[in-house]
Short mmCIF file of C-alpha atoms in Angstrom, two decimals:
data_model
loop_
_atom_site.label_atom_id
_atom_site.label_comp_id
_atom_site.label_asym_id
_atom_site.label_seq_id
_atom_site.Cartn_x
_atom_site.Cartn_y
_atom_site.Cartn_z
CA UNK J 1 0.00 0.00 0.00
CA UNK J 2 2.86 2.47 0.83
CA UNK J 3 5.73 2.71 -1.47
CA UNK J 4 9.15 2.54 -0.26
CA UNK J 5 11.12 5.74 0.52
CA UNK J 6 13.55 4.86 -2.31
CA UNK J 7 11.14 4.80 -5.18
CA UNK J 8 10.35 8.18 -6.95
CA UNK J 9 7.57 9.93 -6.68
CA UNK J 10 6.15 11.09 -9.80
CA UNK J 11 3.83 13.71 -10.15
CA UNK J 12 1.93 15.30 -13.11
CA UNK J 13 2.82 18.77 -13.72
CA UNK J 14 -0.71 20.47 -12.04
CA UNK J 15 0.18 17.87 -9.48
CA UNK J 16 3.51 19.26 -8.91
CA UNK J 17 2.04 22.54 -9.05
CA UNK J 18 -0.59 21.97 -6.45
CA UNK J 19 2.11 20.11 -3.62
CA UNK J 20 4.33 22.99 -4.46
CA UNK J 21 1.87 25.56 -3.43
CA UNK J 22 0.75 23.69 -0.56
CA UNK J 23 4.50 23.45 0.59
CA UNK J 24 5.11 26.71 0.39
CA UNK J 25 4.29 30.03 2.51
CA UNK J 26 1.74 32.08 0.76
CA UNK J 27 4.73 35.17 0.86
CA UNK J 28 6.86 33.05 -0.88
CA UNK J 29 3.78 31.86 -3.96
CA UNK J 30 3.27 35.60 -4.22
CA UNK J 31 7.04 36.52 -5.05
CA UNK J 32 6.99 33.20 -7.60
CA UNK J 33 3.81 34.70 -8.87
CA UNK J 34 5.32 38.11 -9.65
CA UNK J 35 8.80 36.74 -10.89
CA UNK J 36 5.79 35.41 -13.27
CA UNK J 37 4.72 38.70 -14.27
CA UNK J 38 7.88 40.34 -14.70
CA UNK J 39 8.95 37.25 -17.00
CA UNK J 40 5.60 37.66 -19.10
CA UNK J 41 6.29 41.53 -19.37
CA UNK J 42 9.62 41.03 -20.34
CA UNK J 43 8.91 38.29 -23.10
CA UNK J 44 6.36 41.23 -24.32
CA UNK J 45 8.98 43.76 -24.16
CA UNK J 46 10.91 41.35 -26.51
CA UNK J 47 8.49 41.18 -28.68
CA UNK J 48 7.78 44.73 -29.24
CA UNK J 49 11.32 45.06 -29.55
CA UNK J 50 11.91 42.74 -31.83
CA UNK J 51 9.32 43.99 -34.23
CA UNK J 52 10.45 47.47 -33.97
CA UNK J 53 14.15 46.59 -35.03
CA UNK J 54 12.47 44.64 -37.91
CA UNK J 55 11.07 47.58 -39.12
CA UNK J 56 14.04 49.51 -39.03
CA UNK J 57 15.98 46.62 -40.46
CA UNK J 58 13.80 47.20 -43.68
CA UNK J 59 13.83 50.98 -43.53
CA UNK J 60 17.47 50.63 -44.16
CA UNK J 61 17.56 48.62 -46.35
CA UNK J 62 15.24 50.48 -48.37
CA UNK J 63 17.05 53.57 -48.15
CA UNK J 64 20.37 52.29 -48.59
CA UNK J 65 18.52 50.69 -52.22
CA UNK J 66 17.11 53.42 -53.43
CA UNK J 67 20.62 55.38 -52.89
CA UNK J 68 22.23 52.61 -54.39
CA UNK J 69 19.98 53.36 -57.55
CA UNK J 70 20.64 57.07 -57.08
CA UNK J 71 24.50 56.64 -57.68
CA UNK J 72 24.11 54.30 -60.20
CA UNK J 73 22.28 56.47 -62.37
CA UNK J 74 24.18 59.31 -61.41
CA UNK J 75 27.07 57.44 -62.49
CA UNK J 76 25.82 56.49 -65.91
CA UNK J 77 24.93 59.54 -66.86
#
């Protein structure tokens, strides 16, 4: 009926979850649920970032094209 203290214990991962939180002083679940937070903000920051330098990416690339053209048809006359 009782396992032996050398087997594993294996837990699903809302059942890990749920013995965690029940370990744990409530202080403690409330700084683990705002490292959460700041980890979602900063994965949005990322994104927004990431976009953002996308778009600049291709307004360069753009300009530096179209000066490209400039020259060359400077250069031919």
């Amino acid at each position: 009926m009782f396992r032996k203290a050398s087997e594993p214990v294996i837990l699903s991962a809302a059942g890990a979850k749920d013995l965690l939180f029940q370990i744990l002083p409530s202080r403690t679940c409330r700084a683990l649920a705002q490292i959460a937070r700041v980890d979602q903000r900063l994965a949005e920051f990322e994104t927004r970032l990431t976009k953002r330098l996308l778009n600049f990416w291709i307004a360069q690339a753009a300009t530096t094209v179209a000066l490209v053209f400039v020259v060359v048809k400077l250069v031919r006359g």
